[in-house]
Amino acid sequence: MNIVVTGGAGFIGSNFIFHMLKTHKDYRIICFDKLTYAGNLSTLSKVMENPQFAFIRGDICDRKAVDELFQKEHPDIIVNFAAESHVDRSIEQPDIFLQTNVMGTVVLMDACRKYGITRYHQVSTDEVYGDLPLDRPDMLFTEQTPLHTSSPYSASKASADLMVMAYHRTYGLPVSISRCSNNYGPYHFPEKLIPLMIVNALHDKPLPVYGEGLNVRDWLYVEDHCKAIDMILHGQCNGEVYNIGGHNEMKNIDIVKLICKHLGKSEDLITYVTDRKGHDLRYAIDPSKITRDLGWCPETKFEDGIKKTIQWYLEHQEWWRDIISGEYQNYYKKMYENR
Ligand code: NAD
Ligand code: TYD
């Protein structure tokens, strides 16, 4: 079995590659990644010598490069993680989100039609459903919830999902889609909430909480997400959409306080800053379909996962110090100075 993992040098894609190499010893895994600011070859260094693994640098929007990938590697399955993934960046510069997230998906699926595959899997997000009110804990996103996006990021992901279902219905392409809640764990780029707060706290820098910190996200340990995708690839899931979530809703402020506590840092570092434009209030997933159909359940409790994650950042400082020493400094200044 040859599996192409696009975006495998990023956070979730790399964790997925590690999971697949560990659990399917007879599969060949090919990572296809453009190495944007979010992609890091150092993340994949521990598997580079593995004969089951290959890395190819390329852009999912580049038809010629994608054609060459299919001709060389003859993939059976494509798992598409490649994306622009940060909401704040999408508010600053929406066009690259449309290009990568929508056009890139179309280019990949065109190659799937041309060369034939057994499954195209789209890694999507719960953000395609928009947000839920803070005062209605009974309301959860199901696969039937209408797409109702807020940010350029979520609009681009929803557009891609619609194209995936269009290719399934129109051309009979074998597809599946997973819509997951917020992930956390090792190799998470420090522009996102949890790693940003860990890294800032370790430097005794202000911890910038948007608005009042009352927005709610449903956090899932990244390995649980990877296991769910593995199950979807191996199940009778052609044409199906699956929600994946941790049943673990938390307010942003509570997460930041927990990080302070674990690192022995003062909550005085917390600084309330201007809210994100159009900030989604609450995400919450009903994952009962994937539990019923495939037997998937989240395994890592948040209190364990967050401890493991913080420990990982403490033990892998060279990984994130390398990232924050470069272009990241300009990004941080632009987004947070005078906010
Ligand atoms: P990430 O930003 O950490 O990684 C994205 C990867 O894609 C990087 O390695 C980057 O180099 C690569 N990439 C970007 N543009 C590319 C292109 N044109 N061609 C090839 N490679 C390209 O993202 P992530 O957090 O790992 O998210 C992966 C996927 O999961 C995304 O599709 C995202 O929408 C989805 N998702 C993320 C979360 C989350 O909490 N992080 C939750 C649900 C869904
Ligand atoms: P983020 O990690 O960007 O994920 P998403 O927006 O896709 O859910 O943000 C998670 C939550 O944390 C979101 O409500 C915005 C908030 N947030 C902050 O309060 N401060 C920050 O510096 C960042 C990056 C996020």
mmCIF file of C-alpha atoms and ligand atoms in Angstrom:
data_model
loop_
_atom_site.group_PDB
_atom_site.id
_atom_site.type_symbol
_atom_site.label_atom_id
_atom_site.label_comp_id
_atom_site.label_asym_id
_atom_site.label_seq_id
_atom_site.Cartn_x
_atom_site.Cartn_y
_atom_site.Cartn_z
ATOM 1 C CA MET A 1 0.000 0.000 0.000
ATOM 2 C CA ASN A 2 1.409 3.398 -1.029
ATOM 3 C CA ILE A 3 0.029 6.354 0.907
ATOM 4 C CA VAL A 4 0.822 9.944 -0.023
ATOM 5 C CA VAL A 5 0.527 12.307 2.932
ATOM 6 C CA THR A 6 0.421 15.919 1.796
ATOM 7 C CA GLY A 7 1.400 18.534 4.388
ATOM 8 C CA GLY A 8 3.278 15.851 6.338
ATOM 9 C CA ALA A 9 5.962 18.272 7.512
ATOM 10 C CA GLY A 10 3.351 20.183 9.525
ATOM 11 C CA PHE A 11 1.846 19.484 12.936
ATOM 12 C CA ILE A 12 -0.851 16.847 12.412
ATOM 13 C CA GLY A 13 0.566 15.418 9.169
ATOM 14 C CA SER A 14 3.906 14.584 10.809
ATOM 15 C CA ASN A 15 2.195 12.928 13.776
ATOM 16 C CA PHE A 16 0.094 10.941 11.284
ATOM 17 C CA ILE A 17 3.236 9.776 9.446
ATOM 18 C CA PHE A 18 4.798 8.595 12.741
ATOM 19 C CA HIS A 19 1.580 6.767 13.628
ATOM 20 C CA MET A 20 1.325 5.034 10.236
ATOM 21 C CA LEU A 21 4.999 3.991 10.138
ATOM 22 C CA LYS A 22 4.626 2.534 13.609
ATOM 23 C CA THR A 23 1.362 0.666 13.052
ATOM 24 C CA HIS A 24 1.581 -0.450 9.390
ATOM 25 C CA LYS A 25 5.060 -1.867 8.879
ATOM 26 C CA ASP A 26 4.332 -2.981 5.301
ATOM 27 C CA TYR A 27 3.062 0.380 3.997
ATOM 28 C CA ARG A 28 5.095 2.900 2.063
ATOM 29 C CA ILE A 29 4.464 6.477 3.210
ATOM 30 C CA ILE A 30 5.386 9.371 0.942
ATOM 31 C CA CYS A 31 5.276 12.884 2.370
ATOM 32 C CA PHE A 32 4.599 15.628 -0.214
ATOM 33 C CA ASP A 33 5.078 19.072 1.307
ATOM 34 C CA LYS A 34 5.905 22.552 0.028
ATOM 35 C CA LEU A 35 7.708 23.452 3.275
ATOM 36 C CA THR A 36 5.978 26.780 3.844
ATOM 37 C CA TYR A 37 6.721 28.659 7.082
ATOM 38 C CA ALA A 38 4.627 25.952 8.842
ATOM 39 C CA GLY A 39 6.507 22.956 7.453
ATOM 40 C CA ASN A 40 9.709 21.736 9.059
ATOM 41 C CA LEU A 41 12.011 19.067 7.699
ATOM 42 C CA SER A 42 13.609 18.753 11.142
ATOM 43 C CA THR A 43 10.255 17.388 12.363
ATOM 44 C CA LEU A 44 10.697 14.421 10.016
ATOM 45 C CA SER A 45 14.398 13.852 10.720
ATOM 46 C CA LYS A 46 13.771 10.719 12.800
ATOM 47 C CA VAL A 47 12.052 8.946 9.864
ATOM 48 C CA MET A 48 14.178 10.226 6.971
ATOM 49 C CA GLU A 49 16.338 7.086 6.967
ATOM 50 C CA ASN A 50 13.369 4.733 7.246
ATOM 51 C CA PRO A 51 13.186 2.708 3.975
ATOM 52 C CA GLN A 52 9.377 2.721 4.244
ATOM 53 C CA PHE A 53 9.369 6.526 4.051
ATOM 54 C CA ALA A 54 10.138 9.111 1.362
ATOM 55 C CA PHE A 55 9.976 12.894 1.344
ATOM 56 C CA ILE A 56 9.244 14.915 -1.782
ATOM 57 C CA ARG A 57 9.182 18.689 -1.704
ATOM 58 C CA GLY A 58 6.311 20.037 -3.796
ATOM 59 C CA ASP A 59 3.249 22.250 -3.979
ATOM 60 C CA ILE A 60 -0.231 20.692 -4.163
ATOM 61 C CA CYS A 61 -1.265 23.584 -6.446
ATOM 62 C CA ASP A 62 1.445 22.685 -8.999
ATOM 63 C CA ARG A 63 -0.198 20.308 -11.516
ATOM 64 C CA LYS A 64 3.103 19.261 -13.070
ATOM 65 C CA ALA A 65 4.665 18.410 -9.707
ATOM 66 C CA VAL A 66 1.537 16.518 -8.617
ATOM 67 C CA ASP A 67 1.496 14.576 -11.919
ATOM 68 C CA GLU A 68 5.140 13.601 -11.409
ATOM 69 C CA LEU A 69 4.334 12.499 -7.858
ATOM 70 C CA PHE A 70 1.584 10.150 -9.092
ATOM 71 C CA GLN A 71 3.719 8.796 -11.962
ATOM 72 C CA LYS A 72 6.629 8.067 -9.643
ATOM 73 C CA GLU A 73 4.883 6.804 -6.514
ATOM 74 C CA HIS A 74 1.624 5.191 -7.789
ATOM 75 C CA PRO A 75 -0.317 6.074 -4.610
ATOM 76 C CA ASP A 76 -3.278 3.951 -3.540
ATOM 77 C CA ILE A 77 -4.454 6.552 -1.023
ATOM 78 C CA ILE A 78 -4.015 10.314 -0.677
ATOM 79 C CA VAL A 79 -4.450 11.926 2.741
ATOM 80 C CA ASN A 80 -4.558 15.689 2.287
ATOM 81 C CA PHE A 81 -3.328 17.643 5.325
ATOM 82 C CA ALA A 82 -1.646 20.356 3.232
ATOM 83 C CA ALA A 83 -3.255 23.687 4.009
ATOM 84 C CA GLU A 84 -2.848 27.177 5.284
ATOM 85 C CA SER A 85 -4.165 26.499 8.768
ATOM 86 C CA HIS A 86 -4.067 29.631 10.925
ATOM 87 C CA VAL A 87 -7.237 31.737 11.306
ATOM 88 C CA ASP A 88 -5.312 34.908 12.274
ATOM 89 C CA ARG A 89 -3.190 34.702 9.120
ATOM 90 C CA SER A 90 -6.338 34.171 7.026
ATOM 91 C CA ILE A 91 -7.723 37.447 8.361
ATOM 92 C CA GLU A 92 -4.533 39.240 7.255
ATOM 93 C CA GLN A 93 -4.146 37.533 3.848
ATOM 94 C CA PRO A 94 -7.128 35.469 2.629
ATOM 95 C CA ASP A 95 -6.000 34.784 -0.971
ATOM 96 C CA ILE A 96 -3.326 32.184 -0.197
ATOM 97 C CA PHE A 97 -5.981 30.249 1.779
ATOM 98 C CA LEU A 98 -8.173 30.015 -1.309
ATOM 99 C CA GLN A 99 -5.228 29.036 -3.460
ATOM 100 C CA THR A 100 -3.819 26.270 -1.239
ATOM 101 C CA ASN A 101 -6.925 25.009 0.523
ATOM 102 C CA VAL A 102 -9.359 25.044 -2.418
ATOM 103 C CA MET A 103 -7.287 24.946 -5.618
ATOM 104 C CA GLY A 104 -4.720 22.590 -4.107
ATOM 105 C CA THR A 105 -7.511 20.157 -3.206
ATOM 106 C CA VAL A 106 -8.876 20.333 -6.755
ATOM 107 C CA VAL A 107 -5.444 19.728 -8.316
ATOM 108 C CA LEU A 108 -4.915 16.663 -6.092
ATOM 109 C CA MET A 109 -8.351 15.246 -6.912
ATOM 110 C CA ASP A 110 -7.811 15.813 -10.663
ATOM 111 C CA ALA A 111 -4.678 13.689 -10.412
ATOM 112 C CA CYS A 112 -6.645 11.057 -8.465
ATOM 113 C CA ARG A 113 -9.182 10.902 -11.295
ATOM 114 C CA LYS A 114 -6.467 10.709 -13.938
ATOM 115 C CA TYR A 115 -4.335 7.998 -12.328
ATOM 116 C CA GLY A 116 -6.926 6.201 -10.173
ATOM 117 C CA ILE A 117 -6.804 5.708 -6.386
ATOM 118 C CA THR A 118 -8.724 3.671 -3.836
ATOM 119 C CA ARG A 119 -9.399 6.670 -1.542
ATOM 120 C CA TYR A 120 -8.887 10.421 -1.413
ATOM 121 C CA HIS A 121 -9.162 11.563 2.213
ATOM 122 C CA GLN A 122 -9.678 15.245 3.020
ATOM 123 C CA VAL A 123 -8.574 16.405 6.474
ATOM 124 C CA SER A 124 -11.118 19.077 7.321
ATOM 125 C CA THR A 125 -12.134 20.937 10.447
ATOM 126 C CA ASP A 126 -15.084 21.533 12.776
ATOM 127 C CA GLU A 127 -14.723 25.227 11.873
ATOM 128 C CA VAL A 128 -16.736 24.584 8.671
ATOM 129 C CA TYR A 129 -19.869 24.501 10.868
ATOM 130 C CA GLY A 130 -19.311 28.040 12.187
ATOM 131 C CA ASP A 131 -19.772 28.499 15.920
ATOM 132 C CA LEU A 132 -22.217 27.627 18.709
ATOM 133 C CA PRO A 133 -23.604 29.854 21.474
ATOM 134 C CA LEU A 134 -21.744 29.841 24.792
ATOM 135 C CA ASP A 135 -24.957 29.363 26.792
ATOM 136 C CA ARG A 136 -26.257 26.257 24.949
ATOM 137 C CA PRO A 137 -24.065 23.356 26.139
ATOM 138 C CA ASP A 138 -26.691 20.973 24.725
ATOM 139 C CA MET A 139 -25.865 22.056 21.143
ATOM 140 C CA LEU A 140 -23.125 20.119 19.310
ATOM 141 C CA PHE A 141 -21.976 19.927 15.677
ATOM 142 C CA THR A 142 -23.174 16.766 13.917
ATOM 143 C CA GLU A 143 -22.401 15.783 10.318
ATOM 144 C CA GLN A 144 -25.873 17.182 9.459
ATOM 145 C CA THR A 145 -25.121 20.655 10.837
ATOM 146 C CA PRO A 146 -25.180 23.094 7.885
ATOM 147 C CA LEU A 147 -21.859 24.578 6.782
ATOM 148 C CA HIS A 148 -21.868 28.159 8.058
ATOM 149 C CA THR A 149 -18.377 29.624 8.108
ATOM 150 C CA SER A 150 -16.935 32.703 9.806
ATOM 151 C CA SER A 151 -13.284 33.240 8.833
ATOM 152 C CA PRO A 152 -11.527 33.148 5.458
ATOM 153 C CA TYR A 153 -9.795 30.006 6.781
ATOM 154 C CA SER A 154 -13.011 28.164 7.584
ATOM 155 C CA ALA A 155 -14.657 29.382 4.355
ATOM 156 C CA SER A 156 -11.745 27.960 2.349
ATOM 157 C CA LYS A 157 -11.934 24.612 4.187
ATOM 158 C CA ALA A 158 -15.717 24.405 3.655
ATOM 159 C CA SER A 159 -15.272 25.222 -0.048
ATOM 160 C CA ALA A 160 -12.758 22.403 -0.324
ATOM 161 C CA ASP A 161 -15.180 19.996 1.404
ATOM 162 C CA LEU A 162 -17.894 20.941 -1.100
ATOM 163 C CA MET A 163 -15.504 20.248 -3.990
ATOM 164 C CA VAL A 164 -14.626 16.857 -2.489
ATOM 165 C CA MET A 165 -18.303 15.881 -2.317
ATOM 166 C CA ALA A 166 -18.821 17.274 -5.858
ATOM 167 C CA TYR A 167 -16.007 15.055 -7.204
ATOM 168 C CA HIS A 168 -17.564 12.075 -5.441
ATOM 169 C CA ARG A 169 -21.043 12.660 -6.824
ATOM 170 C CA THR A 170 -20.043 13.859 -10.301
ATOM 171 C CA TYR A 171 -17.057 11.647 -11.110
ATOM 172 C CA GLY A 172 -17.520 8.812 -8.621
ATOM 173 C CA LEU A 173 -14.163 9.577 -6.955
ATOM 174 C CA PRO A 174 -13.799 7.456 -3.780
ATOM 175 C CA VAL A 175 -13.509 10.051 -1.015
ATOM 176 C CA SER A 176 -13.895 10.561 2.707
ATOM 177 C CA ILE A 177 -13.794 13.684 4.873
ATOM 178 C CA SER A 178 -12.966 14.062 8.564
ATOM 179 C CA ARG A 179 -13.862 17.212 10.493
ATOM 180 C CA CYS A 180 -11.837 17.423 13.653
ATOM 181 C CA SER A 181 -11.817 19.786 16.605
ATOM 182 C CA ASN A 182 -8.696 21.635 17.861
ATOM 183 C CA ASN A 183 -5.643 19.379 18.140
ATOM 184 C CA TYR A 184 -2.749 19.736 20.558
ATOM 185 C CA GLY A 185 0.470 17.788 21.083
ATOM 186 C CA PRO A 186 4.099 17.588 19.864
ATOM 187 C CA TYR A 187 5.319 19.583 16.828
ATOM 188 C CA HIS A 188 2.485 22.155 17.060
ATOM 189 C CA PHE A 189 3.675 25.386 15.439
ATOM 190 C CA PRO A 190 4.013 28.104 18.109
ATOM 191 C CA GLU A 191 1.584 30.524 16.427
ATOM 192 C CA LYS A 192 -1.370 28.515 17.829
ATOM 193 C CA LEU A 193 -2.781 28.975 21.326
ATOM 194 C CA ILE A 194 -1.232 26.128 23.345
ATOM 195 C CA PRO A 195 2.358 26.144 22.016
ATOM 196 C CA LEU A 196 2.407 29.956 21.878
ATOM 197 C CA MET A 197 1.473 30.179 25.547
ATOM 198 C CA ILE A 198 4.014 27.514 26.556
ATOM 199 C CA VAL A 199 6.835 29.216 24.644
ATOM 200 C CA ASN A 200 5.939 32.717 25.901
ATOM 201 C CA ALA A 201 5.586 31.516 29.496
ATOM 202 C CA LEU A 202 9.018 29.864 29.323
ATOM 203 C CA HIS A 203 10.410 33.293 28.329
ATOM 204 C CA ASP A 204 8.338 35.097 31.008
ATOM 205 C CA LYS A 205 6.731 37.048 28.168
ATOM 206 C CA PRO A 206 3.112 38.331 28.251
ATOM 207 C CA LEU A 207 0.470 35.706 27.452
ATOM 208 C CA PRO A 208 -1.863 37.424 24.946
ATOM 209 C CA VAL A 209 -5.439 36.258 25.545
ATOM 210 C CA TYR A 210 -7.944 37.528 22.952
ATOM 211 C CA GLY A 211 -10.982 39.369 24.339
ATOM 212 C CA GLU A 212 -11.920 38.015 27.749
ATOM 213 C CA GLY A 213 -10.631 34.503 27.086
ATOM 214 C CA LEU A 214 -14.138 33.053 27.325
ATOM 215 C CA ASN A 215 -14.218 31.432 23.865
ATOM 216 C CA VAL A 216 -14.533 27.664 24.017
ATOM 217 C CA ARG A 217 -12.695 25.033 21.956
ATOM 218 C CA ASP A 218 -12.953 21.225 22.067
ATOM 219 C CA TRP A 219 -9.351 19.937 22.408
ATOM 220 C CA LEU A 220 -8.205 16.545 21.124
ATOM 221 C CA TYR A 221 -4.752 14.996 21.571
ATOM 222 C CA VAL A 222 -3.211 14.745 18.094
ATOM 223 C CA GLU A 223 -2.544 10.994 18.290
ATOM 224 C CA ASP A 224 -6.265 10.342 18.770
ATOM 225 C CA HIS A 225 -6.973 12.294 15.582
ATOM 226 C CA CYS A 226 -4.352 10.255 13.696
ATOM 227 C CA LYS A 227 -5.922 6.979 14.895
ATOM 228 C CA ALA A 228 -9.343 8.159 13.721
ATOM 229 C CA ILE A 229 -8.062 8.926 10.214
ATOM 230 C CA ASP A 230 -6.334 5.530 10.085
ATOM 231 C CA MET A 231 -9.687 3.872 10.925
ATOM 232 C CA ILE A 232 -11.543 5.899 8.268
ATOM 233 C CA LEU A 233 -8.988 4.863 5.619
ATOM 234 C CA HIS A 234 -9.484 1.201 6.513
ATOM 235 C CA GLY A 235 -13.268 1.269 6.940
ATOM 236 C CA GLN A 236 -16.112 1.126 4.409
ATOM 237 C CA CYS A 237 -16.197 4.911 4.362
ATOM 238 C CA ASN A 238 -16.430 5.875 0.700
ATOM 239 C CA GLY A 239 -18.492 9.075 0.430
ATOM 240 C CA GLU A 240 -18.706 9.521 4.214
ATOM 241 C CA VAL A 241 -18.079 12.517 6.444
ATOM 242 C CA TYR A 242 -16.944 11.931 10.057
ATOM 243 C CA ASN A 243 -16.790 14.388 12.923
ATOM 244 C CA ILE A 244 -13.889 13.786 15.322
ATOM 245 C CA GLY A 245 -13.809 15.420 18.739
ATOM 246 C CA GLY A 246 -12.495 15.033 22.236
ATOM 247 C CA HIS A 247 -15.625 15.746 24.335
ATOM 248 C CA ASN A 248 -13.309 18.184 26.019
ATOM 249 C CA GLU A 249 -14.598 21.752 25.884
ATOM 250 C CA MET A 250 -12.427 24.350 27.574
ATOM 251 C CA LYS A 251 -12.367 28.135 27.830
ATOM 252 C CA ASN A 252 -9.151 29.664 26.467
ATOM 253 C CA ILE A 253 -8.443 31.409 29.759
ATOM 254 C CA ASP A 254 -8.620 28.124 31.685
ATOM 255 C CA ILE A 255 -6.075 26.553 29.325
ATOM 256 C CA VAL A 256 -3.693 29.483 29.739
ATOM 257 C CA LYS A 257 -4.023 29.331 33.543
ATOM 258 C CA LEU A 258 -3.356 25.583 33.466
ATOM 259 C CA ILE A 259 -0.177 26.130 31.430
ATOM 260 C CA CYS A 260 0.978 28.767 33.973
ATOM 261 C CA LYS A 261 0.310 26.302 36.785
ATOM 262 C CA HIS A 262 2.215 23.419 35.167
ATOM 263 C CA LEU A 263 5.196 25.635 34.359
ATOM 264 C CA GLY A 264 5.209 27.306 37.782
ATOM 265 C CA LYS A 265 4.642 30.738 36.199
ATOM 266 C CA SER A 266 2.586 33.612 37.586
ATOM 267 C CA GLU A 267 -0.864 34.313 36.126
ATOM 268 C CA ASP A 268 0.256 37.962 36.121
ATOM 269 C CA LEU A 269 1.806 37.161 32.724
ATOM 270 C CA ILE A 270 -1.729 36.940 31.278
ATOM 271 C CA THR A 271 -2.491 40.028 29.159
ATOM 272 C CA TYR A 272 -5.909 40.601 27.645
ATOM 273 C CA VAL A 273 -5.552 41.926 24.095
ATOM 274 C CA THR A 274 -7.947 43.113 21.360
ATOM 275 C CA ASP A 275 -10.207 40.297 20.245
ATOM 276 C CA ARG A 276 -9.829 38.443 16.941
ATOM 277 C CA LYS A 277 -12.142 39.804 14.212
ATOM 278 C CA GLY A 278 -15.261 37.616 13.842
ATOM 279 C CA HIS A 279 -13.997 35.377 16.681
ATOM 280 C CA ASP A 280 -15.953 32.097 16.813
ATOM 281 C CA LEU A 281 -17.467 31.659 20.286
ATOM 282 C CA ARG A 282 -17.617 27.934 20.764
ATOM 283 C CA TYR A 283 -16.869 24.700 18.911
ATOM 284 C CA ALA A 284 -18.227 21.371 20.150
ATOM 285 C CA ILE A 285 -18.303 18.087 18.283
ATOM 286 C CA ASP A 286 -20.715 15.182 18.461
ATOM 287 C CA PRO A 287 -18.465 12.265 17.404
ATOM 288 C CA SER A 288 -21.123 9.557 17.821
ATOM 289 C CA LYS A 289 -21.109 8.591 14.113
ATOM 290 C CA ILE A 290 -17.424 7.559 14.081
ATOM 291 C CA THR A 291 -17.862 5.807 17.432
ATOM 292 C CA ARG A 292 -20.879 3.893 16.136
ATOM 293 C CA ASP A 293 -19.501 3.035 12.670
ATOM 294 C CA LEU A 294 -15.814 2.465 13.425
ATOM 295 C CA GLY A 295 -15.518 2.125 17.195
ATOM 296 C CA TRP A 296 -13.287 5.200 17.560
ATOM 297 C CA CYS A 297 -13.157 7.024 20.914
ATOM 298 C CA PRO A 298 -10.764 9.653 22.231
ATOM 299 C CA GLU A 299 -8.219 7.866 24.456
ATOM 300 C CA THR A 300 -6.047 10.623 25.937
ATOM 301 C CA LYS A 301 -7.582 12.644 28.766
ATOM 302 C CA PHE A 302 -6.845 16.365 28.560
ATOM 303 C CA GLU A 303 -5.043 16.474 31.906
ATOM 304 C CA ASP A 304 -2.643 13.760 30.687
ATOM 305 C CA GLY A 305 -2.304 15.130 27.150
ATOM 306 C CA ILE A 306 -1.478 18.654 28.277
ATOM 307 C CA LYS A 307 1.180 17.374 30.705
ATOM 308 C CA LYS A 308 2.759 15.255 27.934
ATOM 309 C CA THR A 309 2.635 18.222 25.568
ATOM 310 C CA ILE A 310 4.266 20.651 28.010
ATOM 311 C CA GLN A 311 6.937 18.046 28.783
ATOM 312 C CA TRP A 312 7.574 17.625 25.058
ATOM 313 C CA TYR A 313 8.129 21.386 24.632
ATOM 314 C CA LEU A 314 10.498 21.374 27.593
ATOM 315 C CA GLU A 315 12.496 18.477 26.128
ATOM 316 C CA HIS A 316 12.541 19.684 22.505
ATOM 317 C CA GLN A 317 13.581 23.294 22.883
ATOM 318 C CA GLU A 318 15.919 23.127 19.869
ATOM 319 C CA TRP A 319 12.861 22.378 17.651
ATOM 320 C CA TRP A 320 10.874 25.460 18.627
ATOM 321 C CA ARG A 321 13.820 27.771 19.343
ATOM 322 C CA ASP A 322 14.886 27.276 15.729
ATOM 323 C CA ILE A 323 11.399 28.275 14.548
ATOM 324 C CA ILE A 324 10.975 31.340 16.728
ATOM 325 C CA SER A 325 14.442 32.696 15.897
ATOM 326 C CA GLY A 326 13.567 33.393 12.244
ATOM 327 C CA GLU A 327 10.675 34.979 10.344
ATOM 328 C CA TYR A 328 8.436 34.196 13.325
ATOM 329 C CA GLN A 329 9.782 37.307 15.101
ATOM 330 C CA ASN A 330 8.375 39.571 12.345
ATOM 331 C CA TYR A 331 5.069 37.695 12.458
ATOM 332 C CA TYR A 332 4.872 38.061 16.220
ATOM 333 C CA LYS A 333 5.620 41.789 16.100
ATOM 334 C CA LYS A 334 3.023 42.397 13.379
ATOM 335 C CA MET A 335 0.275 40.446 15.146
ATOM 336 C CA TYR A 336 0.890 41.308 18.808
ATOM 337 C CA GLU A 337 2.811 44.585 19.120
ATOM 338 C CA ASN A 338 0.404 47.409 19.993
ATOM 339 C CA ARG A 339 -2.524 44.994 19.978
HETATM 340 P P1 NAD B 1 0.190 23.094 9.774
HETATM 341 O O1 NAD B 1 0.031 24.535 9.395
HETATM 342 O O2 NAD B 1 0.979 22.734 10.977
HETATM 343 O O3 NAD B 1 0.863 22.307 8.548
HETATM 344 C C1 NAD B 1 0.496 22.512 7.214
HETATM 345 C C2 NAD B 1 1.527 21.796 6.328
HETATM 346 O O4 NAD B 1 1.093 21.943 4.966
HETATM 347 C C3 NAD B 1 2.928 22.401 6.421
HETATM 348 O O5 NAD B 1 3.882 21.374 6.488
HETATM 349 C C4 NAD B 1 3.068 23.159 5.102
HETATM 350 O O6 NAD B 1 4.403 23.245 4.638
HETATM 351 C C5 NAD B 1 2.204 22.326 4.176
HETATM 352 N N1 NAD B 1 1.699 23.086 3.014
HETATM 353 C C6 NAD B 1 1.103 24.312 3.031
HETATM 354 N N2 NAD B 1 0.797 24.680 1.779
HETATM 355 C C7 NAD B 1 1.185 23.663 0.955
HETATM 356 C C8 NAD B 1 1.125 23.438 -0.437
HETATM 357 N N3 NAD B 1 0.605 24.371 -1.270
HETATM 358 N N4 NAD B 1 1.590 22.276 -0.953
HETATM 359 C C9 NAD B 1 2.133 21.336 -0.118
HETATM 360 N N5 NAD B 1 2.239 21.504 1.202
HETATM 361 C C10 NAD B 1 1.763 22.652 1.744
HETATM 362 O O7 NAD B 1 -1.274 22.514 9.835
HETATM 363 P P2 NAD B 1 -1.915 21.437 10.840
HETATM 364 O O8 NAD B 1 -2.327 22.128 12.070
HETATM 365 O O9 NAD B 1 -1.039 20.249 10.892
HETATM 366 O O10 NAD B 1 -3.241 21.065 10.045
HETATM 367 C C11 NAD B 1 -3.236 20.047 9.054
HETATM 368 C C12 NAD B 1 -4.628 19.928 8.456
HETATM 369 O O11 NAD B 1 -5.568 19.631 9.483
HETATM 370 C C13 NAD B 1 -5.126 21.218 7.799
HETATM 371 O O12 NAD B 1 -5.804 20.860 6.622
HETATM 372 C C14 NAD B 1 -6.065 21.818 8.810
HETATM 373 O O13 NAD B 1 -7.075 22.561 8.176
HETATM 374 C C15 NAD B 1 -6.622 20.574 9.469
HETATM 375 N N6 NAD B 1 -7.055 20.717 10.860
HETATM 376 C C16 NAD B 1 -6.215 21.248 11.807
HETATM 377 C C17 NAD B 1 -6.620 21.315 13.122
HETATM 378 C C18 NAD B 1 -5.702 21.848 14.202
HETATM 379 O O14 NAD B 1 -6.127 21.955 15.363
HETATM 380 N N7 NAD B 1 -4.456 22.156 13.933
HETATM 381 C C19 NAD B 1 -7.903 20.871 13.501
HETATM 382 C C20 NAD B 1 -8.737 20.337 12.508
HETATM 383 C C21 NAD B 1 -8.294 20.260 11.202
HETATM 384 P P1 TYD B 2 -5.948 28.857 17.656
HETATM 385 O O1 TYD B 2 -4.955 27.986 18.319
HETATM 386 O O2 TYD B 2 -5.476 29.874 16.679
HETATM 387 O O3 TYD B 2 -7.027 27.877 16.982
HETATM 388 P P2 TYD B 2 -8.480 28.211 16.318
HETATM 389 O O4 TYD B 2 -8.638 29.662 16.164
HETATM 390 O O5 TYD B 2 -8.384 27.531 14.988
HETATM 391 O O6 TYD B 2 -9.478 27.596 17.241
HETATM 392 O O7 TYD B 2 -6.780 29.610 18.779
HETATM 393 C C1 TYD B 2 -7.491 28.889 19.772
HETATM 394 C C2 TYD B 2 -8.251 29.890 20.617
HETATM 395 O O8 TYD B 2 -7.300 30.697 21.347
HETATM 396 C C3 TYD B 2 -9.069 30.880 19.797
HETATM 397 O O9 TYD B 2 -10.285 31.132 20.494
HETATM 398 C C4 TYD B 2 -8.220 32.130 19.752
HETATM 399 C C5 TYD B 2 -7.460 32.087 21.058
HETATM 400 N N1 TYD B 2 -6.092 32.686 21.033
HETATM 401 C C6 TYD B 2 -5.728 33.633 21.991
HETATM 402 O O10 TYD B 2 -6.525 34.010 22.869
HETATM 403 N N2 TYD B 2 -4.467 34.158 21.954
HETATM 404 C C7 TYD B 2 -3.555 33.806 21.005
HETATM 405 O O11 TYD B 2 -2.416 34.351 20.990
HETATM 406 C C8 TYD B 2 -3.934 32.803 20.047
HETATM 407 C C9 TYD B 2 -2.961 32.359 18.979
HETATM 408 C C10 TYD B 2 -5.212 32.265 20.098
#
